[in-house]
mmCIF file of C-alpha atoms and ligand atoms in Angstrom:
data_model
loop_
_atom_site.group_PDB
_atom_site.id
_atom_site.type_symbol
_atom_site.label_atom_id
_atom_site.label_comp_id
_atom_site.label_asym_id
_atom_site.label_seq_id
_atom_site.Cartn_x
_atom_site.Cartn_y
_atom_site.Cartn_z
ATOM 1 C CA MET A 28 64.976 102.436 167.185
ATOM 2 C CA ILE A 29 68.265 104.219 166.829
ATOM 3 C CA SER A 30 69.559 102.028 164.038
ATOM 4 C CA GLY A 31 66.146 102.322 162.324
ATOM 5 C CA LEU A 32 66.457 106.072 162.566
ATOM 6 C CA LYS A 33 70.029 105.943 161.338
ATOM 7 C CA SER A 34 69.144 103.961 158.263
ATOM 8 C CA ALA A 35 66.210 106.253 157.569
ATOM 9 C CA LEU A 36 68.560 109.253 157.756
ATOM 10 C CA TRP A 37 71.064 107.451 155.553
ATOM 11 C CA LEU A 38 68.367 106.796 152.956
ATOM 12 C CA LEU A 39 67.317 110.435 153.121
ATOM 13 C CA PHE A 40 70.947 111.439 152.627
ATOM 14 C CA LEU A 41 71.295 109.173 149.594
ATOM 15 C CA ALA A 42 68.026 110.430 148.201
ATOM 16 C CA GLY A 43 69.310 113.982 148.724
ATOM 17 C CA LEU A 44 72.522 113.126 146.900
ATOM 18 C CA PHE A 45 70.601 111.629 144.051
ATOM 19 C CA VAL A 46 68.307 114.641 143.812
ATOM 20 C CA SER A 47 71.170 117.127 143.899
ATOM 21 C CA CYS A 48 73.269 115.197 141.337
ATOM 22 C CA HIS A 49 70.234 114.932 139.165
ATOM 23 C CA HIS A 50 69.708 118.687 139.393
ATOM 24 C CA ASP A 51 73.367 119.376 138.701
ATOM 25 C CA LYS A 52 73.185 117.434 135.478
ATOM 26 C CA LYS A 53 70.120 119.191 134.257
ATOM 27 C CA LYS A 54 71.093 122.789 134.896
ATOM 28 C CA LYS A 55 73.167 124.721 137.313
ATOM 29 C CA GLU A 56 70.493 126.618 139.132
ATOM 30 C CA VAL A 57 69.792 127.605 142.687
ATOM 31 C CA PRO A 58 67.951 124.585 144.149
ATOM 32 C CA ALA A 59 64.204 124.790 144.432
ATOM 33 C CA ILE A 60 63.000 126.089 147.743
ATOM 34 C CA ASP A 61 61.183 123.504 149.728
ATOM 35 C CA LEU A 62 60.832 124.374 153.350
ATOM 36 C CA GLY A 63 58.929 121.191 154.053
ATOM 37 C CA PRO A 64 57.347 120.299 157.361
ATOM 38 C CA VAL A 65 59.303 120.573 160.569
ATOM 39 C CA ILE A 66 60.588 117.034 161.137
ATOM 40 C CA ASN A 67 62.783 115.947 163.968
ATOM 41 C CA PRO A 68 64.485 119.298 164.457
ATOM 42 C CA VAL A 69 68.152 119.173 165.243
ATOM 43 C CA GLU A 70 69.510 121.468 167.870
ATOM 44 C CA ARG A 71 72.300 123.098 165.997
ATOM 45 C CA PRO A 72 73.171 126.536 164.767
ATOM 46 C CA VAL A 73 73.242 127.557 161.091
ATOM 47 C CA ASP A 74 77.031 127.529 161.081
ATOM 48 C CA SER A 75 78.649 124.257 162.114
ATOM 49 C CA LEU A 76 82.032 126.018 162.276
ATOM 50 C CA LEU A 77 80.939 128.634 164.789
ATOM 51 C CA THR A 78 83.670 130.038 166.988
ATOM 52 C CA LYS A 79 83.466 128.588 170.447
ATOM 53 C CA GLU A 80 82.346 131.868 172.029
ATOM 54 C CA THR A 81 79.540 132.231 169.487
ATOM 55 C CA GLU A 82 78.407 128.697 170.153
ATOM 56 C CA ALA A 83 78.530 129.420 173.890
ATOM 57 C CA LEU A 84 76.289 132.440 173.330
ATOM 58 C CA TRP A 85 73.768 130.229 171.555
ATOM 59 C CA VAL A 86 73.869 127.596 174.303
ATOM 60 C CA ASN A 87 73.707 130.089 177.161
ATOM 61 C CA LEU A 88 70.840 132.068 175.671
ATOM 62 C CA LYS A 89 68.974 128.775 175.445
ATOM 63 C CA ARG A 90 69.740 128.001 179.057
ATOM 64 C CA LEU A 91 68.463 131.386 180.121
ATOM 65 C CA LYS A 92 65.143 130.867 178.363
ATOM 66 C CA GLY A 93 62.243 131.570 180.694
ATOM 67 C CA LYS A 94 64.539 132.759 183.481
ATOM 68 C CA GLY A 95 64.779 136.328 182.333
ATOM 69 C CA ILE A 96 64.803 138.631 179.312
ATOM 70 C CA LEU A 97 67.914 140.508 178.243
ATOM 71 C CA PHE A 98 67.275 144.193 177.686
ATOM 72 C CA GLY A 99 68.904 145.964 174.783
ATOM 73 C CA GLN A 100 69.160 149.285 173.002
ATOM 74 C CA GLN A 101 70.299 150.301 169.543
ATOM 75 C CA ASP A 102 73.401 152.537 169.490
ATOM 76 C CA ALA A 103 73.438 152.559 173.291
ATOM 77 C CA THR A 104 77.003 153.836 173.670
ATOM 78 C CA THR A 105 77.326 155.898 170.506
ATOM 79 C CA SER A 106 74.251 158.079 170.681
ATOM 80 C CA GLY A 107 72.121 159.540 173.467
ATOM 81 C CA ALA A 108 69.335 162.051 173.828
ATOM 82 C CA ASP A 109 71.872 164.771 174.671
ATOM 83 C CA TRP A 110 75.205 163.475 173.343
ATOM 84 C CA LYS A 111 76.842 161.680 170.443
ATOM 85 C CA HIS A 112 80.183 160.005 169.806
ATOM 86 C CA PRO A 113 83.060 160.792 170.246
ATOM 87 C CA ILE A 114 81.507 161.125 173.705
ATOM 88 C CA SER A 115 80.705 157.644 174.924
ATOM 89 C CA LEU A 116 78.050 157.515 177.567
ATOM 90 C CA SER A 117 74.941 155.418 177.844
ATOM 91 C CA ASP A 118 71.518 156.831 178.648
ATOM 92 C CA VAL A 119 70.588 153.423 180.076
ATOM 93 C CA LYS A 120 73.524 153.591 182.462
ATOM 94 C CA GLN A 121 72.984 157.248 183.331
ATOM 95 C CA VAL A 122 69.480 156.392 184.479
ATOM 96 C CA THR A 123 69.856 152.935 186.015
ATOM 97 C CA GLY A 124 73.535 152.694 186.928
ATOM 98 C CA THR A 125 74.022 149.661 184.667
ATOM 99 C CA TYR A 126 74.554 149.150 180.958
ATOM 100 C CA PRO A 127 72.061 147.230 178.839
ATOM 101 C CA ALA A 128 72.775 143.547 178.157
ATOM 102 C CA VAL A 129 72.237 143.816 174.391
ATOM 103 C CA TYR A 130 73.473 146.486 171.981
ATOM 104 C CA GLY A 131 72.228 147.022 168.453
ATOM 105 C CA TRP A 132 74.464 148.425 165.709
ATOM 106 C CA GLU A 133 73.824 149.454 162.133
ATOM 107 C CA ILE A 134 76.155 148.753 159.217
ATOM 108 C CA SER A 135 74.396 150.542 156.383
ATOM 109 C CA GLY A 136 77.180 152.466 154.665
ATOM 110 C CA ILE A 137 79.751 149.720 155.118
ATOM 111 C CA GLY A 138 82.770 150.452 152.952
ATOM 112 C CA ASN A 139 82.571 154.140 153.855
ATOM 113 C CA THR A 140 83.937 155.793 156.967
ATOM 114 C CA ARG A 141 80.553 156.282 158.642
ATOM 115 C CA ASN A 142 77.254 154.471 158.795
ATOM 116 C CA ILE A 143 73.870 155.869 157.849
ATOM 117 C CA ASP A 144 73.578 157.561 161.263
ATOM 118 C CA SER A 145 77.034 159.161 161.019
ATOM 119 C CA ILE A 146 78.677 156.716 163.408
ATOM 120 C CA PRO A 147 82.231 155.979 162.199
ATOM 121 C CA PHE A 148 82.788 152.255 161.699
ATOM 122 C CA ALA A 149 86.063 152.576 163.602
ATOM 123 C CA VAL A 150 84.133 153.863 166.638
ATOM 124 C CA MET A 151 81.560 151.090 166.285
ATOM 125 C CA THR A 152 84.330 148.491 166.168
ATOM 126 C CA LYS A 153 85.717 149.847 169.420
ATOM 127 C CA ARG A 154 82.337 149.966 171.157
ATOM 128 C CA ILE A 155 81.507 146.426 170.037
ATOM 129 C CA ALA A 156 84.728 145.186 171.635
ATOM 130 C CA GLU A 157 83.918 147.084 174.845
ATOM 131 C CA VAL A 158 80.506 145.428 174.966
ATOM 132 C CA PHE A 159 82.046 141.999 174.537
ATOM 133 C CA ASN A 160 84.647 142.699 177.221
ATOM 134 C CA ARG A 161 81.860 143.661 179.619
ATOM 135 C CA GLY A 162 80.007 140.429 178.812
ATOM 136 C CA GLY A 163 77.240 142.044 176.752
ATOM 137 C CA VAL A 164 75.704 140.901 173.473
ATOM 138 C CA ASN A 165 76.073 142.665 170.106
ATOM 139 C CA THR A 166 73.460 142.504 167.370
ATOM 140 C CA ILE A 167 73.732 144.101 163.939
ATOM 141 C CA THR A 168 71.162 145.252 161.389
ATOM 142 C CA TRP A 169 71.817 146.272 157.841
ATOM 143 C CA HIS A 170 69.643 148.923 156.210
ATOM 144 C CA LEU A 171 71.484 148.304 152.949
ATOM 145 C CA GLY A 172 70.812 151.087 150.464
ATOM 146 C CA ASN A 173 68.971 150.107 147.287
ATOM 147 C CA PRO A 174 71.695 148.377 145.241
ATOM 148 C CA VAL A 175 70.145 149.274 141.902
ATOM 149 C CA THR A 176 69.161 152.898 142.344
ATOM 150 C CA ALA A 177 71.820 153.791 144.923
ATOM 151 C CA GLY A 178 68.948 155.185 146.995
ATOM 152 C CA THR A 179 68.348 154.340 150.627
ATOM 153 C CA ALA A 180 66.885 151.147 152.105
ATOM 154 C CA TRP A 181 63.526 152.913 151.933
ATOM 155 C CA ASP A 182 63.795 153.324 148.159
ATOM 156 C CA THR A 183 61.483 150.496 147.166
ATOM 157 C CA TYR A 184 62.593 149.929 143.591
ATOM 158 C CA PRO A 185 62.397 146.091 143.375
ATOM 159 C CA ALA A 186 66.110 145.332 143.545
ATOM 160 C CA VAL A 187 66.132 141.823 145.046
ATOM 161 C CA ARG A 188 65.759 140.058 141.711
ATOM 162 C CA GLU A 189 68.655 142.093 140.314
ATOM 163 C CA ILE A 190 71.167 141.088 142.964
ATOM 164 C CA LEU A 191 70.524 137.342 143.005
ATOM 165 C CA PRO A 192 73.070 134.974 141.397
ATOM 166 C CA ASP A 193 73.195 135.380 137.611
ATOM 167 C CA SER A 194 71.547 138.778 137.801
ATOM 168 C CA ILE A 195 72.916 142.072 136.680
ATOM 169 C CA GLN A 196 73.868 143.543 140.072
ATOM 170 C CA HIS A 197 75.013 140.300 141.648
ATOM 171 C CA GLU A 198 78.710 141.192 141.607
ATOM 172 C CA TYR A 199 77.930 144.495 143.287
ATOM 173 C CA TYR A 200 75.989 142.661 146.013
ATOM 174 C CA LYS A 201 78.893 140.277 146.486
ATOM 175 C CA SER A 202 81.245 143.226 146.875
ATOM 176 C CA GLN A 203 78.959 144.581 149.607
ATOM 177 C CA LEU A 204 79.018 141.227 151.372
ATOM 178 C CA GLN A 205 82.808 141.235 151.146
ATOM 179 C CA GLU A 206 82.811 144.567 153.011
ATOM 180 C CA VAL A 207 80.436 143.105 155.582
ATOM 181 C CA ALA A 208 82.602 140.023 156.010
ATOM 182 C CA SER A 209 85.784 141.993 156.502
ATOM 183 C CA PHE A 210 83.993 144.108 159.111
ATOM 184 C CA PHE A 211 82.745 141.026 160.961
ATOM 185 C CA ASN A 212 86.083 139.260 160.689
ATOM 186 C CA GLN A 213 87.997 142.159 162.241
ATOM 187 C CA LEU A 214 85.717 142.339 165.298
ATOM 188 C CA LYS A 215 88.072 140.923 167.900
ATOM 189 C CA SER A 216 88.705 141.327 171.595
ATOM 190 C CA ALA A 217 92.056 142.635 172.804
ATOM 191 C CA GLY A 218 93.100 139.003 173.183
ATOM 192 C CA GLY A 219 92.179 138.268 169.564
ATOM 193 C CA VAL A 220 88.906 136.423 170.243
ATOM 194 C CA PRO A 221 86.401 136.870 167.378
ATOM 195 C CA ILE A 222 83.397 138.699 168.816
ATOM 196 C CA PRO A 223 80.047 136.917 168.456
ATOM 197 C CA ILE A 224 77.377 138.900 166.631
ATOM 198 C CA ILE A 225 73.667 138.309 166.148
ATOM 199 C CA PHE A 226 73.186 139.371 162.515
ATOM 200 C CA ARG A 227 69.697 140.423 161.441
ATOM 201 C CA PRO A 228 69.697 141.401 157.776
ATOM 202 C CA PHE A 229 66.639 142.174 155.634
ATOM 203 C CA HIS A 230 64.343 142.598 158.615
ATOM 204 C CA GLU A 231 60.674 143.631 158.697
ATOM 205 C CA ASN A 232 60.307 141.830 155.390
ATOM 206 C CA ASN A 233 56.532 141.526 155.630
ATOM 207 C CA GLY A 234 56.196 145.305 155.476
ATOM 208 C CA ASN A 235 56.445 147.361 152.317
ATOM 209 C CA TRP A 236 58.841 150.077 153.426
ATOM 210 C CA PHE A 237 62.169 148.470 152.466
ATOM 211 C CA TRP A 238 63.211 147.331 148.978
ATOM 212 C CA TRP A 239 63.350 143.723 150.283
ATOM 213 C CA GLY A 240 59.787 144.106 151.620
ATOM 214 C CA LYS A 241 56.864 141.977 150.697
ATOM 215 C CA GLY A 242 55.510 144.069 147.847
ATOM 216 C CA HIS A 243 58.862 144.360 146.095
ATOM 217 C CA CYS A 244 60.069 140.776 145.735
ATOM 218 C CA THR A 245 58.506 137.355 145.565
ATOM 219 C CA ARG A 246 58.722 134.852 148.380
ATOM 220 C CA GLU A 247 61.168 132.798 146.377
ATOM 221 C CA GLU A 248 63.384 135.801 145.616
ATOM 222 C CA TYR A 249 63.518 136.787 149.279
ATOM 223 C CA ILE A 250 64.402 133.264 150.383
ATOM 224 C CA ARG A 251 67.088 132.961 147.721
ATOM 225 C CA LEU A 252 68.548 136.289 148.821
ATOM 226 C CA TRP A 253 68.669 135.115 152.442
ATOM 227 C CA GLN A 254 70.179 131.757 151.628
ATOM 228 C CA PHE A 255 72.754 133.235 149.288
ATOM 229 C CA THR A 256 73.716 135.839 151.898
ATOM 230 C CA VAL A 257 74.242 133.244 154.620
ATOM 231 C CA SER A 258 76.120 130.777 152.461
ATOM 232 C CA TYR A 259 78.361 133.418 150.898
ATOM 233 C CA LEU A 260 79.311 134.885 154.283
ATOM 234 C CA ARG A 261 79.736 131.507 155.938
ATOM 235 C CA ASP A 262 81.134 129.253 153.228
ATOM 236 C CA SER A 263 82.971 131.595 150.861
ATOM 237 C CA LEU A 264 84.052 134.422 153.142
ATOM 238 C CA HIS A 265 84.613 132.262 156.240
ATOM 239 C CA VAL A 266 82.691 134.350 158.737
ATOM 240 C CA HIS A 267 82.052 132.119 161.743
ATOM 241 C CA ASN A 268 81.072 134.514 164.501
ATOM 242 C CA LEU A 269 77.441 135.010 163.497
ATOM 243 C CA LEU A 270 74.101 133.811 164.749
ATOM 244 C CA TYR A 271 71.418 134.648 162.185
ATOM 245 C CA ALA A 272 68.169 136.292 163.288
ATOM 246 C CA TYR A 273 65.191 136.338 160.955
ATOM 247 C CA SER A 274 62.745 139.080 161.920
ATOM 248 C CA THR A 275 59.420 140.038 160.488
ATOM 249 C CA ASP A 276 57.390 143.022 161.545
ATOM 250 C CA MET A 277 53.970 142.427 163.200
ATOM 251 C CA PHE A 278 52.150 139.348 161.913
ATOM 252 C CA GLU A 279 48.759 137.710 162.282
ATOM 253 C CA SER A 280 49.365 133.984 162.075
ATOM 254 C CA THR A 281 52.155 131.448 162.012
ATOM 255 C CA GLU A 282 51.463 130.924 158.287
ATOM 256 C CA GLN A 283 51.990 134.611 157.688
ATOM 257 C CA TYR A 284 55.179 134.618 159.749
ATOM 258 C CA LEU A 285 56.574 131.612 157.912
ATOM 259 C CA GLU A 286 55.612 132.780 154.434
ATOM 260 C CA ARG A 287 59.134 134.076 153.721
ATOM 261 C CA TYR A 288 60.973 132.085 156.366
ATOM 262 C CA PRO A 289 64.176 130.818 154.728
ATOM 263 C CA GLY A 290 64.124 127.416 156.450
ATOM 264 C CA ASP A 291 65.411 125.917 159.670
ATOM 265 C CA GLU A 292 68.902 125.379 158.309
ATOM 266 C CA TRP A 293 69.253 129.094 157.693
ATOM 267 C CA VAL A 294 68.008 130.731 160.871
ATOM 268 C CA ASP A 295 69.136 130.645 164.513
ATOM 269 C CA ILE A 296 66.780 133.159 166.076
ATOM 270 C CA LEU A 297 63.153 133.767 165.203
ATOM 271 C CA GLY A 298 62.498 137.427 165.764
ATOM 272 C CA CYS A 299 59.750 139.916 165.308
ATOM 273 C CA GLU A 300 59.637 143.664 165.567
ATOM 274 C CA ASN A 301 56.610 145.232 167.098
ATOM 275 C CA TYR A 302 56.431 148.834 168.183
ATOM 276 C CA TRP A 303 52.740 149.382 167.644
ATOM 277 C CA ASP A 304 50.995 146.713 169.719
ATOM 278 C CA PHE A 305 52.786 147.610 172.950
ATOM 279 C CA GLN A 306 51.825 151.266 172.748
ATOM 280 C CA SER A 307 48.163 151.001 173.681
ATOM 281 C CA GLY A 308 46.258 148.957 176.254
ATOM 282 C CA ALA A 309 43.852 147.968 173.480
ATOM 283 C CA THR A 310 46.499 146.164 171.422
ATOM 284 C CA ILE A 311 48.897 144.664 173.986
ATOM 285 C CA SER A 312 47.120 141.314 173.786
ATOM 286 C CA ASN A 313 47.859 141.233 170.017
ATOM 287 C CA GLY A 314 51.512 141.793 170.770
ATOM 288 C CA ILE A 315 51.483 138.985 173.328
ATOM 289 C CA ALA A 316 49.671 136.656 170.932
ATOM 290 C CA GLN A 317 52.472 137.210 168.397
ATOM 291 C CA LEU A 318 55.164 136.546 170.971
ATOM 292 C CA ARG A 319 53.377 133.328 171.933
ATOM 293 C CA MET A 320 53.359 132.192 168.301
ATOM 294 C CA LEU A 321 56.989 133.199 167.925
ATOM 295 C CA VAL A 322 58.107 131.303 171.040
ATOM 296 C CA ASN A 323 56.142 128.225 169.978
ATOM 297 C CA MET A 324 57.546 128.269 166.435
ATOM 298 C CA ALA A 325 61.054 128.679 167.835
ATOM 299 C CA ALA A 326 60.581 125.870 170.367
ATOM 300 C CA GLN A 327 59.315 123.468 167.686
ATOM 301 C CA ARG A 328 62.463 124.175 165.705
ATOM 302 C CA LYS A 329 64.840 124.319 168.684
ATOM 303 C CA LYS A 330 65.645 127.944 167.946
ATOM 304 C CA LEU A 331 65.696 131.078 170.046
ATOM 305 C CA ALA A 332 62.959 133.718 169.980
ATOM 306 C CA ALA A 333 63.380 137.463 170.471
ATOM 307 C CA LEU A 334 61.483 140.729 170.250
ATOM 308 C CA THR A 335 64.256 142.178 168.131
ATOM 309 C CA GLU A 336 62.841 145.714 168.048
ATOM 310 C CA CYS A 337 60.175 147.441 170.070
ATOM 311 C CA GLY A 338 59.698 150.691 171.944
ATOM 312 C CA PHE A 339 57.754 153.915 172.112
ATOM 313 C CA ASP A 340 59.359 156.924 170.438
ATOM 314 C CA GLY A 341 59.349 159.857 172.877
ATOM 315 C CA LEU A 342 58.029 157.695 175.750
ATOM 316 C CA PRO A 343 54.817 159.626 176.331
ATOM 317 C CA ILE A 344 53.345 157.220 178.935
ATOM 318 C CA LYS A 345 54.605 157.373 182.496
ATOM 319 C CA ASN A 346 54.345 153.678 183.357
ATOM 320 C CA TRP A 347 55.002 152.330 179.873
ATOM 321 C CA TRP A 348 57.934 150.099 180.812
ATOM 322 C CA THR A 349 56.275 148.078 183.519
ATOM 323 C CA GLN A 350 52.621 148.187 182.511
ATOM 324 C CA TYR A 351 52.724 148.020 178.732
ATOM 325 C CA LEU A 352 55.838 145.980 178.149
ATOM 326 C CA LEU A 353 57.244 144.006 181.073
ATOM 327 C CA THR A 354 54.196 142.825 183.037
ATOM 328 C CA PRO A 355 52.222 141.572 180.023
ATOM 329 C CA ILE A 356 55.235 139.615 178.751
ATOM 330 C CA LYS A 357 56.378 138.320 182.117
ATOM 331 C CA ASP A 358 52.866 137.249 183.120
ATOM 332 C CA ASP A 359 52.380 135.175 180.008
ATOM 333 C CA SER A 360 53.733 131.668 180.504
ATOM 334 C CA VAL A 361 54.724 131.386 176.814
ATOM 335 C CA ALA A 362 55.708 134.915 175.772
ATOM 336 C CA ARG A 363 58.117 135.169 178.722
ATOM 337 C CA ASN A 364 60.395 132.697 176.944
ATOM 338 C CA ILE A 365 61.781 135.255 174.513
ATOM 339 C CA SER A 366 65.524 135.698 175.002
ATOM 340 C CA TYR A 367 65.779 139.442 174.592
ATOM 341 C CA LEU A 368 63.971 142.587 173.634
ATOM 342 C CA MET A 369 65.589 145.645 172.187
ATOM 343 C CA VAL A 370 64.425 149.241 171.947
ATOM 344 C CA TRP A 371 65.623 151.655 169.279
ATOM 345 C CA ARG A 372 68.184 154.412 169.555
ATOM 346 C CA ASN A 373 68.258 157.718 171.379
ATOM 347 C CA ALA A 374 69.038 160.106 168.555
ATOM 348 C CA ASN A 375 68.090 163.360 170.284
ATOM 349 C CA ARG A 376 65.359 164.782 172.539
ATOM 350 C CA LYS A 377 62.748 164.269 169.828
ATOM 351 C CA HIS A 378 63.653 160.731 168.702
ATOM 352 C CA PHE A 379 64.430 158.551 171.732
ATOM 353 C CA TYR A 380 63.424 155.205 173.248
ATOM 354 C CA VAL A 381 65.176 155.234 176.628
ATOM 355 C CA PRO A 382 64.429 157.997 179.151
ATOM 356 C CA PHE A 383 66.981 160.550 180.272
ATOM 357 C CA PRO A 384 66.929 161.892 183.844
ATOM 358 C CA GLY A 385 63.711 163.787 184.438
ATOM 359 C CA GLN A 386 61.868 162.277 181.459
ATOM 360 C CA LYS A 387 58.274 161.210 182.159
ATOM 361 C CA SER A 388 58.949 157.448 182.192
ATOM 362 C CA PHE A 389 62.232 157.755 184.083
ATOM 363 C CA GLN A 390 61.010 156.304 187.425
ATOM 364 C CA ASP A 391 59.198 153.491 185.693
ATOM 365 C CA PHE A 392 62.312 152.580 183.735
ATOM 366 C CA LEU A 393 64.096 152.191 187.074
ATOM 367 C CA LEU A 394 61.389 149.768 188.206
ATOM 368 C CA PHE A 395 61.747 147.931 184.912
ATOM 369 C CA GLU A 396 65.475 147.558 185.463
ATOM 370 C CA GLN A 397 65.058 146.529 189.122
ATOM 371 C CA ASP A 398 62.602 143.780 188.249
ATOM 372 C CA THR A 399 64.273 140.402 188.704
ATOM 373 C CA PHE A 400 63.060 139.255 185.289
ATOM 374 C CA THR A 401 64.893 141.887 183.243
ATOM 375 C CA ILE A 402 68.561 141.263 182.583
ATOM 376 C CA PHE A 403 70.871 144.240 182.302
ATOM 377 C CA GLU A 404 74.642 144.070 182.279
ATOM 378 C CA LYS A 405 74.953 143.765 186.040
ATOM 379 C CA ASP A 406 72.686 140.686 186.006
ATOM 380 C CA LEU A 407 74.602 138.879 183.276
ATOM 381 C CA ARG A 408 76.468 135.693 183.866
ATOM 382 C CA ASP A 409 79.222 134.659 181.500
ATOM 383 C CA LEU A 410 77.521 134.103 178.167
ATOM 384 C CA TYR A 411 80.710 133.228 176.304
ATOM 385 C CA VAL A 412 81.799 130.108 178.130
ATOM 386 C CA ILE A 413 79.908 126.837 178.303
ATOM 387 C CA LYS A 414 79.981 125.652 181.894
HETATM 388 C C1 BMA B 518 65.305 154.672 161.906
HETATM 389 C C2 BMA B 518 65.591 156.059 162.445
HETATM 390 C C3 BMA B 518 66.546 156.716 161.488
HETATM 391 C C4 BMA B 518 67.795 155.855 161.297
HETATM 392 C C5 BMA B 518 67.427 154.429 160.899
HETATM 393 C C6 BMA B 518 68.618 153.500 160.832
HETATM 394 O O1 BMA B 518 64.367 154.019 162.683
HETATM 395 O O2 BMA B 518 66.174 155.986 163.744
HETATM 396 O O3 BMA B 518 66.895 157.974 162.002
HETATM 397 O O4 BMA B 518 68.602 156.390 160.303
HETATM 398 O O5 BMA B 518 66.499 153.935 161.839
HETATM 399 O O6 BMA B 518 69.318 153.455 162.048
#
């Protein structure tokens, strides 16, 4: 059996060599995108040169699957409902006594002093190291401004085709990735350990609100952008502390989810972002159905699954945390296998996703934290060592 399998793999390898040489001779183009069926998935991350702590994160998140869900918040220690850096508090900690397990950060504006939300990159670097030292997990999004118009990420001029290899703005895109790589490469603990990051670029790609969204590039363009981004960071710029999360917004079927999926070799975490479905009793089952599909797709491919963004801006429902989010997920034998869920940032008292003392959902958030299935910092075991 094994030697049969080996020779089959060998043949496939030779065939691959032949095909790629053949292509090379004809023209030097980005290879055709063939995602193919999922065959004999291999349990390995996108980057075979991952730092050992990043690999440990991948292994330990897999081991935790089904045992609990890590809770996270965007900008948790740089921005609160009533404070902003240089103060460093955490609304999660103020309310529950413990920090979240996952922290989201935003690098739009990289190359400048501050990001899109006025957080200095130097402050972010410091906070990211603090998170790592406390045993928490860092994840980063990139609302890259439109590279052609110099507008924001929400400027939907179709720029993807113009930043791909051999296109007019490609060098500019590469220069942006060089900024990103030097940021990632300088994220180190006091002892010099590179800090693992879950990187989630070009998210919510099945919506139309970002320039990389569905209406503004073809499937092939999106996939080429993803693959170029990963290979340039990993192979040319030697960034080896990243797990790559691919996240759509809400979706209706596995086919729809996979339409722009860049392929198993290019993704470590299958994510989705869903604010809407968990905000009303009438739609929670849709949200759960999507998480079930997500978990199943991830399991088939030996990947992780996560609800990479969710939440309810302004938290208008008293028992939202336990009744709309936690119980439906925890009670579903499939959906409960997501690794983490993350709510968005507390910008001020009008735009917030975690309660502050006295807020309507405050007591319920305490119950959410106390539930044995949610993992906050105090519940974490060492995610950065393989035991
Ligand atoms: C949005 C809002 C904006 C913010 C952006 C990027 O959802 O919170 O205020 O600039 O995310 O963080």
